[in-house]
Coordinates of C-alpha atoms and ligand atoms in Angstrom, one line a residue:
M7 CA -86.5 61.5 80.5
R8 CA -82.8 61.1 81.0
S9 CA -80.4 63.8 80.5
F10 CA -77.0 64.4 80.5
K11 CA -73.5 66.1 81.1
T12 CA -71.0 64.7 79.1
I13 CA -71.5 62.4 75.9
L14 CA -69.0 60.3 75.1
V15 CA -69.4 60.2 71.4
T16 CA -67.1 57.4 69.8
G17 CA -66.3 57.8 65.5
G18 CA -67.2 61.3 65.7
S19 CA -64.9 62.6 63.2
G20 CA -67.0 60.0 61.1
F21 CA -70.3 61.1 58.9
I22 CA -72.7 60.4 61.0
G23 CA -70.9 61.1 64.3
S24 CA -69.8 64.5 62.6
N25 CA -73.4 65.1 61.8
F26 CA -74.5 63.8 65.5
I27 CA -72.2 66.3 67.9
R28 CA -73.0 69.2 65.3
Y29 CA -76.6 68.3 65.7
L30 CA -76.4 68.2 69.5
L31 CA -74.1 71.2 69.9
G32 CA -76.8 73.0 68.7
R33 CA -79.7 71.8 70.8
E34 CA -81.1 73.8 73.8
D35 CA -82.2 70.4 75.1
F36 CA -78.2 69.6 76.2
Q37 CA -76.5 71.8 77.7
G38 CA -73.5 69.4 78.5
R39 CA -70.2 68.8 77.1
V40 CA -69.1 66.1 74.2
V41 CA -66.1 64.1 73.9
N42 CA -65.4 63.1 70.7
L43 CA -63.3 59.4 70.9
D44 CA -61.9 59.0 67.2
A45 CA -58.8 56.8 65.8
L46 CA -59.3 59.3 62.4
T47 CA -59.2 55.9 60.5
Y48 CA -59.3 56.6 56.8
A49 CA -63.2 57.2 57.0
G50 CA -62.0 59.9 60.3
N51 CA -61.5 63.5 59.2
P52 CA -60.9 66.3 62.0
E53 CA -61.7 68.7 59.2
N54 CA -65.9 67.9 59.8
L55 CA -66.0 69.1 62.7
A56 CA -63.0 72.1 62.5
D57 CA -66.2 74.9 63.2
I58 CA -67.0 72.9 66.2
E59 CA -63.7 72.6 67.8
A60 CA -62.8 76.8 66.7
S61 CA -66.2 77.6 68.9
L62 CA -66.7 75.2 71.9
G63 CA -62.7 73.2 71.7
G64 CA -62.2 73.5 75.2
S65 CA -65.2 74.4 76.9
R66 CA -67.8 72.2 75.4
Y67 CA -66.2 69.8 73.1
F68 CA -63.0 67.9 74.0
F69 CA -61.5 65.6 71.3
E70 CA -59.6 62.0 71.8
K71 CA -57.8 60.4 69.5
A72 CA -57.7 56.7 70.3
D73 CA -58.8 53.0 69.1
I74 CA -61.6 51.5 71.1
R75 CA -59.7 48.5 70.2
D76 CA -57.0 49.9 72.7
L77 CA -58.8 49.1 76.3
A78 CA -56.4 50.7 78.3
A79 CA -57.1 54.5 75.6
V80 CA -60.8 53.9 76.4
Q81 CA -60.1 53.4 80.7
A82 CA -58.2 56.7 80.4
A83 CA -60.5 58.9 78.3
F84 CA -63.5 58.0 80.7
E85 CA -61.2 58.6 83.8
R86 CA -60.2 61.8 82.2
H87 CA -63.7 62.8 81.3
K88 CA -66.1 60.6 83.7
P89 CA -69.2 60.3 81.0
D90 CA -72.5 59.6 82.2
A91 CA -73.3 58.3 78.5
I92 CA -71.5 56.8 75.4
V93 CA -73.5 56.7 72.1
H94 CA -71.2 54.4 70.2
F95 CA -71.4 55.3 66.1
A96 CA -67.4 54.1 65.2
A97 CA -67.2 51.1 63.5
E98 CA -65.2 50.3 59.8
S99 CA -68.9 50.6 57.8
H100 CA -68.5 50.1 54.3
V101 CA -69.8 46.5 53.4
D102 CA -67.1 46.3 50.7
R103 CA -64.1 46.7 52.9
S104 CA -65.4 43.9 54.5
I105 CA -65.6 41.4 51.6
L106 CA -61.6 42.2 50.7
G107 CA -60.3 42.8 54.2
P108 CA -62.5 41.2 56.9
A109 CA -60.1 41.6 59.9
D110 CA -60.8 45.2 61.1
F111 CA -64.1 44.4 61.1
V112 CA -64.0 42.2 63.5
T113 CA -61.2 43.9 65.8
T114 CA -62.7 47.1 65.5
N115 CA -66.8 46.4 65.9
L116 CA -66.9 43.4 68.3
M117 CA -63.7 43.9 70.8
G118 CA -64.0 47.6 70.3
T119 CA -67.4 47.4 71.3
F120 CA -66.4 45.0 74.5
N121 CA -63.9 47.0 75.3
L122 CA -66.2 50.1 75.5
L123 CA -68.5 48.1 77.5
E124 CA -66.1 46.7 79.8
A125 CA -64.4 50.5 80.3
A126 CA -68.2 51.6 80.9
R127 CA -69.0 48.4 83.5
A128 CA -65.9 49.1 85.3
A129 CA -66.9 53.1 85.6
W130 CA -70.6 53.1 85.6
K131 CA -70.8 49.7 88.8
D132 CA -74.7 49.9 89.2
R133 CA -75.7 53.5 88.4
S134 CA -78.7 53.6 86.8
D135 CA -78.7 57.4 85.8
V136 CA -76.4 56.5 82.6
L137 CA -76.4 55.2 79.1
F138 CA -74.9 53.6 76.3
H139 CA -76.1 53.8 73.5
H140 CA -75.1 51.4 70.2
V141 CA -75.4 52.6 66.6
S142 CA -76.3 50.0 64.6
T143 CA -77.9 48.8 61.3
D144 CA -80.9 46.8 60.0
E145 CA -77.7 44.6 57.7
V146 CA -78.1 42.7 60.5
F147 CA -81.3 41.3 60.1
G148 CA -80.2 40.0 56.6
S149 CA -82.0 40.4 52.9
L150 CA -85.8 40.9 52.8
G151 CA -87.7 39.9 49.0
E152 CA -90.0 41.4 47.2
G153 CA -92.2 42.2 50.5
G154 CA -92.1 42.5 54.0
S155 CA -89.9 44.5 56.2
F156 CA -87.2 44.5 59.1
S157 CA -88.6 45.5 62.4
E158 CA -87.1 44.4 66.2
E159 CA -88.3 41.4 66.2
T160 CA -87.2 39.9 62.9
P161 CA -84.4 37.3 63.9
Y162 CA -80.9 38.5 62.6
D163 CA -79.5 36.6 59.6
P164 CA -76.1 38.2 58.7
R165 CA -74.6 37.7 55.7
S166 CA -71.4 39.9 54.8
P167 CA -68.7 40.1 57.3
Y168 CA -69.6 44.0 58.1
S169 CA -73.1 43.1 59.4
A170 CA -71.7 40.1 60.9
S171 CA -69.4 41.8 62.8
K172 CA -72.5 44.1 63.7
A173 CA -74.8 41.8 64.7
G174 CA -72.2 40.2 67.4
S175 CA -71.8 43.4 68.6
D176 CA -75.3 44.1 68.9
Q177 CA -75.5 41.2 71.3
L178 CA -72.9 42.1 73.2
V179 CA -74.6 45.0 74.5
R180 CA -77.8 43.1 74.7
A181 CA -75.6 40.8 77.2
Y182 CA -74.4 43.4 78.8
G183 CA -78.0 44.6 79.9
H184 CA -79.4 41.2 80.3
T185 CA -76.4 40.1 82.5
Y186 CA -74.7 43.5 83.9
G187 CA -77.9 46.2 84.4
L188 CA -76.1 47.9 82.4
P189 CA -78.7 50.5 80.6
A190 CA -78.5 50.1 77.2
T191 CA -80.4 51.0 74.1
I192 CA -79.5 49.9 70.6
S193 CA -81.1 51.5 66.9
N194 CA -80.6 49.8 64.4
C195 CA -81.1 52.1 61.1
S196 CA -81.6 51.7 57.3
N197 CA -79.1 53.7 54.9
N198 CA -78.0 57.7 55.4
Y199 CA -77.0 59.8 52.9
G200 CA -76.2 63.7 53.7
P201 CA -73.2 66.0 54.1
Y202 CA -69.9 64.4 55.0
Q203 CA -70.1 60.7 53.9
F204 CA -67.1 59.2 52.7
P205 CA -67.5 59.1 49.1
E206 CA -66.7 55.5 49.0
K207 CA -70.7 54.8 49.6
L208 CA -73.5 54.9 46.3
V209 CA -74.6 58.7 47.2
P210 CA -71.4 60.5 47.4
L211 CA -69.3 58.3 45.4
M212 CA -72.1 58.9 42.3
I213 CA -72.3 62.5 42.5
L214 CA -68.2 63.3 42.2
N215 CA -67.9 60.7 39.9
M216 CA -70.3 62.5 38.0
L217 CA -68.8 65.6 38.2
E218 CA -65.5 64.1 37.6
G219 CA -66.9 62.5 34.4
K220 CA -66.0 59.2 35.7
S221 CA -67.9 55.8 35.6
L222 CA -71.0 55.1 37.6
P223 CA -71.0 51.8 38.6
V224 CA -73.6 49.4 39.4
Y225 CA -73.0 46.5 40.7
G226 CA -75.0 43.9 39.6
D227 CA -78.5 44.9 37.7
G228 CA -79.0 47.2 40.0
K229 CA -82.3 46.4 41.7
Q230 CA -81.4 45.9 44.8
V231 CA -83.2 48.0 46.9
R232 CA -82.2 50.4 50.0
D233 CA -84.5 52.1 52.2
W234 CA -83.0 55.7 52.8
I235 CA -83.0 57.9 55.6
H236 CA -81.5 61.6 55.7
V237 CA -78.7 61.8 58.2
E238 CA -79.9 64.5 60.4
D239 CA -83.3 62.0 60.5
H240 CA -81.5 59.4 62.2
N241 CA -80.0 61.4 64.3
A242 CA -83.2 63.0 65.8
A243 CA -83.9 59.6 66.2
V244 CA -80.9 58.4 68.2
W245 CA -80.8 61.6 70.3
L246 CA -84.5 60.9 70.6
V247 CA -84.4 57.2 72.1
M248 CA -81.1 58.4 74.3
R249 CA -83.7 60.7 76.1
E250 CA -86.6 58.6 76.3
G251 CA -85.8 54.9 74.3
R252 CA -86.6 52.5 77.3
A253 CA -83.1 50.9 78.7
G254 CA -82.7 47.4 77.6
R255 CA -85.2 48.1 74.2
T256 CA -84.0 48.2 70.7
Y257 CA -85.6 50.5 68.2
C258 CA -85.4 50.4 64.1
I259 CA -85.3 53.4 62.4
G260 CA -85.6 53.8 58.7
G261 CA -87.3 56.4 56.4
E262 CA -90.0 54.4 55.1
N263 CA -88.4 55.5 51.5
E264 CA -87.6 52.5 49.2
W265 CA -85.4 52.7 46.2
E266 CA -83.9 50.5 43.5
N267 CA -80.4 51.7 42.7
V268 CA -80.5 52.2 38.9
R269 CA -83.5 54.4 40.2
L270 CA -82.1 56.7 42.5
L271 CA -78.8 57.1 40.7
G272 CA -81.4 58.1 37.8
R273 CA -82.6 60.6 39.8
L274 CA -79.1 61.9 41.2
I275 CA -78.4 62.2 37.4
E276 CA -81.3 65.0 37.0
L277 CA -80.1 66.6 40.3
V278 CA -76.7 66.9 39.7
A279 CA -77.8 67.9 35.9
E280 CA -79.7 70.7 37.1
E281 CA -77.1 71.8 39.8
A282 CA -74.1 71.8 38.1
G283 CA -75.6 72.6 34.6
L284 CA -74.0 69.2 33.4
D285 CA -75.9 67.8 30.2
P286 CA -77.9 65.0 31.4
E287 CA -77.5 62.9 28.7
K288 CA -73.9 63.0 28.7
L289 CA -74.0 62.1 32.8
R290 CA -76.5 58.9 31.5
S291 CA -74.1 57.5 29.4
L292 CA -71.5 57.1 32.4
V293 CA -73.7 54.6 33.6
T294 CA -71.9 51.0 33.7
H295 CA -73.0 47.4 35.0
V296 CA -70.1 46.0 36.5
K297 CA -69.7 42.7 38.6
D298 CA -72.1 42.2 41.2
R299 CA -71.2 42.3 44.9
P300 CA -70.3 38.9 46.4
G301 CA -73.6 38.2 48.7
H302 CA -75.1 41.2 47.7
D303 CA -78.5 41.5 49.8
R304 CA -81.3 42.5 47.4
R305 CA -83.7 44.6 49.6
Y306 CA -83.9 46.2 52.8
A307 CA -87.2 48.0 54.3
I308 CA -87.8 49.4 57.9
D309 CA -91.3 48.9 59.5
C310 CA -90.2 51.8 62.7
S311 CA -93.9 51.8 64.1
R312 CA -92.0 51.6 67.3
L313 CA -90.1 54.5 67.3
K314 CA -93.2 56.7 65.4
S315 CA -95.8 54.8 68.5
E316 CA -94.2 54.6 71.6
L317 CA -91.7 57.8 71.3
G318 CA -93.2 60.0 68.7
W319 CA -90.7 60.0 66.1
E320 CA -91.4 61.8 62.4
R321 CA -88.7 62.0 59.4
A322 CA -88.5 65.7 58.9
M323 CA -87.1 65.9 55.7
S324 CA -88.4 65.0 52.2
F325 CA -86.4 62.8 50.3
D326 CA -86.6 65.2 47.3
E327 CA -85.0 68.1 50.0
G328 CA -82.8 65.8 51.0
L329 CA -81.1 64.8 48.2
R330 CA -81.0 68.4 46.1
S331 CA -79.5 69.6 49.2
T332 CA -76.6 67.1 49.7
V333 CA -76.1 67.6 46.1
R334 CA -75.7 71.4 47.1
W335 CA -73.5 70.3 49.5
Y336 CA -70.8 68.4 47.7
L337 CA -70.8 70.8 44.7
G338 CA -69.8 73.4 47.7
H339 CA -67.1 70.9 49.4
R340 CA -65.0 70.1 46.6
D341 CA -61.8 71.0 48.5
W342 CA -62.8 68.5 51.0
C343 CA -63.9 66.3 48.2
E344 CA -60.7 66.6 46.8
R345 CA -58.7 66.0 50.0
V346 CA -60.7 63.0 51.5
R347 CA -60.3 61.4 47.6
S348 CA -56.4 61.6 47.5
G349 CA -54.4 59.1 49.1
E350 CA -55.5 56.0 51.0
Y351 CA -58.7 56.5 49.2
R352 CA -57.4 55.7 45.5
S353 CA -55.3 53.4 46.5
W354 CA -58.8 51.4 47.7
M355 CA -60.5 52.5 45.2
D356 CA -58.4 50.4 42.3
K357 CA -58.0 47.0 44.6
N358 CA -62.0 47.9 44.6
Y359 CA -62.3 48.0 40.9
A360 CA -59.6 45.3 40.5
R361 CA -62.3 42.6 42.0
R362 CA -64.8 43.4 38.9
Ligands
NAD424 P1 -67.8 55.9 59.3 O1 -67.2 55.2 58.7 O2 -68.1 57.4 58.2 O3 -66.9 57.0 60.2 C1 -66.5 55.9 61.2 C2 -66.0 56.9 62.2 O4 -65.4 55.7 63.3 C3 -64.5 57.4 61.8 O5 -64.8 58.4 62.3 C4 -63.3 56.2 62.1 O6 -62.2 56.9 62.2 C5 -63.8 55.6 63.3 N1 -63.1 54.9 63.8 C6 -63.4 53.3 63.1 N2 -62.0 52.3 63.7 C7 -62.2 52.8 64.9 C8 -61.7 52.5 65.9 N3 -61.6 51.3 66.1 N4 -61.4 53.7 67.2 C9 -61.9 54.9 67.0 N5 -62.5 55.2 66.1 C10 -63.0 54.1 65.1 O7 -69.3 55.9 59.2 P2 -70.7 56.0 59.6 O8 -71.4 56.0 57.8 O9 -70.5 57.4 59.9 O10 -71.3 55.2 60.4 C11 -70.8 55.0 61.8 C12 -71.9 54.1 62.6 O11 -73.4 53.9 62.5 C13 -71.9 52.6 62.6 O12 -71.5 52.0 63.4 C14 -72.5 52.0 61.1 O13 -72.3 50.8 61.3 C15 -73.8 52.4 61.6 N6 -74.6 53.0 60.9 C16 -74.0 53.3 59.6 C17 -75.2 53.5 58.0 C18 -75.1 54.4 57.2 O14 -75.8 54.4 56.0 N7 -73.9 55.0 56.8 C19 -76.2 53.1 58.5 C20 -76.8 52.5 59.7 C21 -76.2 52.2 60.9
TYD425 P1 -73.5 51.5 50.1 O1 -73.5 52.5 49.5 O2 -72.0 50.5 49.5 O3 -74.5 51.1 51.2 P2 -74.7 49.2 51.6 O4 -73.7 48.6 51.0 O5 -74.1 49.6 53.1 O6 -75.7 49.1 51.6 O7 -74.4 50.9 49.0 C1 -75.2 51.3 48.5 C2 -76.3 50.2 47.3 O8 -75.4 50.8 46.0 C3 -75.6 48.5 47.4 O9 -77.0 48.0 47.1 C4 -74.1 48.5 46.9 C5 -74.6 49.4 45.7 N1 -73.8 50.0 45.2 C6 -73.4 50.3 43.9 O10 -74.2 49.7 43.1 N2 -72.1 51.0 43.0 C7 -71.2 51.3 44.1 O11 -70.5 51.8 43.7 C8 -71.6 51.4 45.4 C9 -70.5 51.5 46.6 C10 -72.7 50.5 45.9

């Protein structure tokens, strides 16, 4: 079992990264330091970790504002903090944005990952007591028909600029493992939901639009299927892979929880109606089918038997409990929502809607 003194978390101010840092710093099996390296793009929000900064800033938690596209800045962070592990979350992560503006996806997801690998290779040389964990997505595998699921053996078939850039970054990590012996693990996870998710993604977008009486835009027929997992279950799996996963190996992470988009929206409407005391019929009347996303992947599903059988991972959160607690979190954080939905967010939503 590996143990680490200083973990460099990239993208720690975003949705999954901030949840990961909170998870890690609450665990007994990690007593070291965390360095959060984040450029604070539109998706990064220091508020997500304000409590951690207040309680552990300067002792166990350190923030580095840096862009992974800037090799010198990444190297400087390595020199300052001397991490013995990296967990790499930083990415441009939204498919719709990758369709309207793919350039940042190529530079951050590909070049940024390359820079981190170069910095790690130079700093770690042939050390074997270190780890580069790369966080990736099931979208690298493409799109499924009605049956079957993705596993670690599924050939890559990315179909959006987002998934193509993530696929390229996965392959770079693999290549550094093979060629330079860099101890590296990769995880490919399905769709996450939970607190602090930026409200451009399906679940928080729909919750907040319901609360504001705005239309609920369903792309195309809404029969696309996603496999939903609570962010805490994802992060528990990432930590398990970092501690016990085999170097050079990939692990698929999934919720074993497939939902058609329209069915999921129906369930969210029921939950928001119950939790916010709103009329479900009125909420249902907000559902609007809009032009489909270009190249929209039809179905994703993950077979996570390797993670379960090799490392003993099990999902802890039931979907019903997880979705309800997520709705409650957004209801209890209206100020946060208001702040992240101002400025850049508004102009992006206008651009995205204009597409339809
Ligand atoms: P997010 O968009 O919420 O957060 C991304 C974070 O990365 C932000 O804090 C942002 O400021 C930072 N960042 C972006 N570009 C940067 C750059 N050039 N330099 C430094 N920091 C930069 O994303 P998320 O949903 O938390 O996803 C995190 C990771 O997990 C991504 O790699 C994503 O591909 C992967 N993933 C996400 C999901 C999901 O459902 N959200 C599922 C599977 C895998
Ligand atoms: P999203 O949260 O963007 O994740 P991903 O594209 O990575 O799976 O979208 C989840 C699903 O919901 C996807 O099939 C697209 C669909 N969707 C809508 O129908 N309407 C929306 O406004 C959004 C953001 C997504």
